[in-house]
Structures are given as structure tokens and as C-alpha cells.
PDB file of C-alpha atoms in Angstrom:
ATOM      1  CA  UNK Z 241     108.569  87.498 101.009  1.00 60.00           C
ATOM      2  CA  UNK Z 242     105.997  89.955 100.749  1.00 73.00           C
ATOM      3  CA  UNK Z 243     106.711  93.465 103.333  1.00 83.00           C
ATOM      4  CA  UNK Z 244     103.357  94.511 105.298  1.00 88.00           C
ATOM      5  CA  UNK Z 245     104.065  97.622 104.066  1.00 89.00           C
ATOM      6  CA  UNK Z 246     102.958  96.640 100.530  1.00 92.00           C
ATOM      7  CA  UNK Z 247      99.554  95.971 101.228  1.00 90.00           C
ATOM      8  CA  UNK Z 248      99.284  99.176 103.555  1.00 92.00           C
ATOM      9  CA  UNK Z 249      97.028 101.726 102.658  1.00 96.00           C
ATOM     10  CA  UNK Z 250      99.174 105.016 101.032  1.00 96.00           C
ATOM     11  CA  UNK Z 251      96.508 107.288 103.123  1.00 96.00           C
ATOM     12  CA  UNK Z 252      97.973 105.814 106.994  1.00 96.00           C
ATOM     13  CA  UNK Z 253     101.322 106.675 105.784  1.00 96.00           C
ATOM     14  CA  UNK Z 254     100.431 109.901 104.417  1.00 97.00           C
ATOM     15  CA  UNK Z 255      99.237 111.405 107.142  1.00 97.00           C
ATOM     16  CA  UNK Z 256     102.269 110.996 108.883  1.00 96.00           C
ATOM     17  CA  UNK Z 257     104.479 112.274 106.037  1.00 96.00           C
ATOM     18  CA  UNK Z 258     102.199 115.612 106.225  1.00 97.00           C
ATOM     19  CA  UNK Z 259     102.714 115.482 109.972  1.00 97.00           C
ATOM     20  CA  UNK Z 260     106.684 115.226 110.003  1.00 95.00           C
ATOM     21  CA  UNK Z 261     106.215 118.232 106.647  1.00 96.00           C
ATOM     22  CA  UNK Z 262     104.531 120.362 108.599  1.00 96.00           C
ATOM     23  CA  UNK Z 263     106.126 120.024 111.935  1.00 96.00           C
ATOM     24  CA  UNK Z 264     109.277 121.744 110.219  1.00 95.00           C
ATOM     25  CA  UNK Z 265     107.160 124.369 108.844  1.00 96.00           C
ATOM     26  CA  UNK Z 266     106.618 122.354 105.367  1.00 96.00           C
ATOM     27  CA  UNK Z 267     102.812 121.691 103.796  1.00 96.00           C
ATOM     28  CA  UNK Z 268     100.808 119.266 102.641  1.00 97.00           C
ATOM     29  CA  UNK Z 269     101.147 120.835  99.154  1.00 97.00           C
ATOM     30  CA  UNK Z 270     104.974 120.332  99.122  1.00 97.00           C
ATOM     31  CA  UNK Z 271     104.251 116.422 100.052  1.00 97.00           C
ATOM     32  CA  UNK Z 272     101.399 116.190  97.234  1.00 97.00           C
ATOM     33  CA  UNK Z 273     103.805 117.310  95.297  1.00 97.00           C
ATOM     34  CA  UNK Z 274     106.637 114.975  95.727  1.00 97.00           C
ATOM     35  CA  UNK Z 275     104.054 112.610  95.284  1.00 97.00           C
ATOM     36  CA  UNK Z 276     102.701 113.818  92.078  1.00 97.00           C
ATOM     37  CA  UNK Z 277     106.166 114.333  90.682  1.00 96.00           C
ATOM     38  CA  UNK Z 278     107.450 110.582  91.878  1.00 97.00           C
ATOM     39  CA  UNK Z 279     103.936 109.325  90.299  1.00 97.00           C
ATOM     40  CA  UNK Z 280     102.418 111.412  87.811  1.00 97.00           C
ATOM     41  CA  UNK Z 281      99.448 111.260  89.274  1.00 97.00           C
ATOM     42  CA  UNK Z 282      97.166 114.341  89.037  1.00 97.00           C
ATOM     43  CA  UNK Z 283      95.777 115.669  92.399  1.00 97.00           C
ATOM     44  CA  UNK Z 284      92.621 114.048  91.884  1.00 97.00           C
ATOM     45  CA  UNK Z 285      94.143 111.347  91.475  1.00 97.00           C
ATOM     46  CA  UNK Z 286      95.977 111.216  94.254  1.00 97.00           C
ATOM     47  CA  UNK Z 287      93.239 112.747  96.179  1.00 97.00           C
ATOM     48  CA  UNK Z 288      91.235 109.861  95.065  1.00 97.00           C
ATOM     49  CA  UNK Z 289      93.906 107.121  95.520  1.00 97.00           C
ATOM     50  CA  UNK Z 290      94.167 108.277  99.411  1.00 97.00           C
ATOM     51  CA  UNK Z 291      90.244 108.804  99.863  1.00 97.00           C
ATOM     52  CA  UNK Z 292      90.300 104.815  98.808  1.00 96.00           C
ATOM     53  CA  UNK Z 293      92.145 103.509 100.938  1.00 94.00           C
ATOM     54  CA  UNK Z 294      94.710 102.551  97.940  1.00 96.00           C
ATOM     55  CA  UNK Z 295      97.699  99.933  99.077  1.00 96.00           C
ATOM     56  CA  UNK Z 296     101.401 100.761  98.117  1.00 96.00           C
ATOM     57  CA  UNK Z 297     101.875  98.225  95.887  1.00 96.00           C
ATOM     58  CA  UNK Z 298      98.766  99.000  93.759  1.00 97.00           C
ATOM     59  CA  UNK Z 299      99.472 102.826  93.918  1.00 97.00           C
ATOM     60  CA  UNK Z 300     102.863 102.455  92.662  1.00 96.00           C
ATOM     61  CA  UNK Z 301     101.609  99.337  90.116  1.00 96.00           C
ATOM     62  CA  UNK Z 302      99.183 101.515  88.651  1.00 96.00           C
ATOM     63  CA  UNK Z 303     101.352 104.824  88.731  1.00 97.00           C
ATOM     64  CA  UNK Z 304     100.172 107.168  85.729  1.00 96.00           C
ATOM     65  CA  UNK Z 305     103.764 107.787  84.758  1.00 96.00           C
ATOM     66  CA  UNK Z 306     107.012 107.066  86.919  1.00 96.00           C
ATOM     67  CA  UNK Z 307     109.298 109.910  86.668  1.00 95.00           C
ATOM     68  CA  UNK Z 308     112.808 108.717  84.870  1.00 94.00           C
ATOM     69  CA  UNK Z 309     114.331 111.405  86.884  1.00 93.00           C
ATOM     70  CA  UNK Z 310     113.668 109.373  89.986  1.00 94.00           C
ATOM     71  CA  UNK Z 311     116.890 107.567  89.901  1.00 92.00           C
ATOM     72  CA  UNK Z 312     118.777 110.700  91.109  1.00 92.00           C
ATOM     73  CA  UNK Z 313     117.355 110.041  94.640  1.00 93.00           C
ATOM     74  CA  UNK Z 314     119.828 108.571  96.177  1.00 92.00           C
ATOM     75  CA  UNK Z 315     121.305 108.055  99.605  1.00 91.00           C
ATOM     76  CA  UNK Z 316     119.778 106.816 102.928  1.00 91.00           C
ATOM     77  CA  UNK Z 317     116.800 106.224 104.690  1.00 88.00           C
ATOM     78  CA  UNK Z 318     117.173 104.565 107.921  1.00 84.00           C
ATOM     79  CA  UNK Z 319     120.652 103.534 107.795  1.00 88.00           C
ATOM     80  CA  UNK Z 320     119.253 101.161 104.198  1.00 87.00           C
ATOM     81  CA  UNK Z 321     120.875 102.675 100.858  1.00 93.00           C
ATOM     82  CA  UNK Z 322     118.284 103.577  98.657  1.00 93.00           C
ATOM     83  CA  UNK Z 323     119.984 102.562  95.480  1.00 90.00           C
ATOM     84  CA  UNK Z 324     120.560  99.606  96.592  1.00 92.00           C
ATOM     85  CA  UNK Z 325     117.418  98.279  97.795  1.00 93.00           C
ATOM     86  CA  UNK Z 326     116.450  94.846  95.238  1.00 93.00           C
ATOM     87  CA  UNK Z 327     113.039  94.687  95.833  1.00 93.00           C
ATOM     88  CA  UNK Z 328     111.470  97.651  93.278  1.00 94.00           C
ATOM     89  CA  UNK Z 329     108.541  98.134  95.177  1.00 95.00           C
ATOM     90  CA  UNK Z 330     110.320  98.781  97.970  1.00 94.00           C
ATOM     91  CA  UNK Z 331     113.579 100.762  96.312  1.00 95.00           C
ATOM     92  CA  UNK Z 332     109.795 103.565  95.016  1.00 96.00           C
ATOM     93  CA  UNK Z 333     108.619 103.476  98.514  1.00 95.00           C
ATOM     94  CA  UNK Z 334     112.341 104.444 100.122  1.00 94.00           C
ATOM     95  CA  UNK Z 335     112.863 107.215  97.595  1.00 96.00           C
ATOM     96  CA  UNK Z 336     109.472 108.606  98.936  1.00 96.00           C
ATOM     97  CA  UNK Z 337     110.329 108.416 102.380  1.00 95.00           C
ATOM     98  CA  UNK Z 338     114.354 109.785 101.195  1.00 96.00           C
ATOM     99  CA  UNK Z 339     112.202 112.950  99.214  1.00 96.00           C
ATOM    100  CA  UNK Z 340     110.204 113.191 102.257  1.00 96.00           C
ATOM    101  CA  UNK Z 341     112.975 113.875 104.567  1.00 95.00           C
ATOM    102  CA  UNK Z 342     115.149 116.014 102.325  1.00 95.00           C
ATOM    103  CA  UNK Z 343     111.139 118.091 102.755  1.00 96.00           C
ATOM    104  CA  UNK Z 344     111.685 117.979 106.456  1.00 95.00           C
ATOM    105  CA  UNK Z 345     115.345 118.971 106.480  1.00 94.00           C
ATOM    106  CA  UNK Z 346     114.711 122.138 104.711  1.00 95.00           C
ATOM    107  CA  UNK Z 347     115.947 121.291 101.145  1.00 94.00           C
ATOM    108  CA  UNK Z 348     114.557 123.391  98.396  1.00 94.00           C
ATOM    109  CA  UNK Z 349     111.578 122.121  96.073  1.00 95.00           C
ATOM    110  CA  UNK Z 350     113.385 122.492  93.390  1.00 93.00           C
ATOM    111  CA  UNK Z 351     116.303 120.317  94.713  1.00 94.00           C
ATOM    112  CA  UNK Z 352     114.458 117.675  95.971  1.00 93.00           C
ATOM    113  CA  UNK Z 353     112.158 117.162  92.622  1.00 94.00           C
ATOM    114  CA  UNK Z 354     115.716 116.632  90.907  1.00 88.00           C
ATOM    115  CA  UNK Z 355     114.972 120.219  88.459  1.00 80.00           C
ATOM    116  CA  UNK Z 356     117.542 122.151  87.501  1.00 60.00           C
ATOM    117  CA  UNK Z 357     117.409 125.381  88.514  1.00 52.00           C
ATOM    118  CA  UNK Z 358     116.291 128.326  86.153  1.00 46.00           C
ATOM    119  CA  UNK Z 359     119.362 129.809  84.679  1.00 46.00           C
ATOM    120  CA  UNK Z 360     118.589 133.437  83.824  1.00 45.00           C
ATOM    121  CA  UNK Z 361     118.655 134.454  80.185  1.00 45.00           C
ATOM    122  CA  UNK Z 362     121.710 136.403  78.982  1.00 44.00           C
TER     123      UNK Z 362
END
């Protein structure tokens, strides 16, 4: 069974993870960058991908570089555990909708792209 959210365009979705950003005093910069780190896709890349009209399945098919560090989003996104979702496609597209809430809750940048924080030199 293929989801209809496979075949929709990145860019309709987009707009309303920018929305929900920036209604809790978040930007669109924070979201293009959980979607650059998730991706590794440059900004003009992106930029392009959304100006296309670019499906889910073929944005995360032809991802520049999935970042390993991915896995450590974990948890859940409407009541489904991320984790634990089979389908791949969909386990990418819940951990972007996961980082985008963590956004929208407040959580640091930092925390949300999985970095350690900077320990300061002795």
C-alpha cells in the first residue's frame, strides 16, 4: 500500500511546517535547517526541490546524504512511535514531523539536530 502522502509535493507540507515554526516564534531558517541536516541537501537544493514541486518519496529517494545521526529521533508523533514505524519512507517523514515539533515546543537547535553541545576548553 502506497500512503498519499508519498506522492505529495514536500512544498504543501512545508508551508505548514513554517506556519506551526513561526507561530511559536520559530523561522523558516530553523525548519530549512532541520531539513538540510535530516537531508544533506544544500539550500539550493532544497530551495529548488520545493520550487519543483518535488514528492516525498523522490525527495527523500534522492536525498544528497541521510544523516546517520537521524536514528536518535525518537518518540511520538501523533500517538505512532517513530522508531517503530516499518515502512522507511514513512519512519524519514515522521522524524521530520517529530524534529518539527520539538521546533515548535521550544527545544534548542542544537538539541533537536542531535549535536552535542560545545564543551568549553579547559
Amino acid at each position: 500500500m502506497t500512503h498519499r502522502v508519498f506522492t505529495t509535493s514536500v512544498a504543501s507540507v512545508y508551508v505548514h511546517y513554517v506556519a506551526k515554526a513561526e507561530k511559536k516564534g520559530r523561522s523558516k531558517s530553523e525548519v530549512d535547517a532541520i531539513l538540510r541536516w535530516l537531508t544533506g541537501y544544500s539550500q539550493g537544493q532544497l530551495d529548488a526541490a520545493l520550487a519543483d514541486g518535488t514528492d516525498f518519496q523522490t525527495f527523500f529517494g534522492e536525498a544528497p546524504a541521510m544523516n546517520p545521526a537521524r536514528t536518535a529521533v525518537t518518540g511520538k508523533v501523533c500517538g505512532v512511535q517513530v522508531e517503530t514505524v516499518e515502512d522507511p519512507l514513512m519512519r524519514e517523514i515522521r522524524r521530520l514531523d517529530k524534529m518539527i515539533d520539538e521546533l515548535a515546543r521550544g527545544r534548542a537547535m542544537d538539541r533537536i539536530l542531535r549535536s552535542e553541545p560545545a564543551v568549553a576548553a579547559d
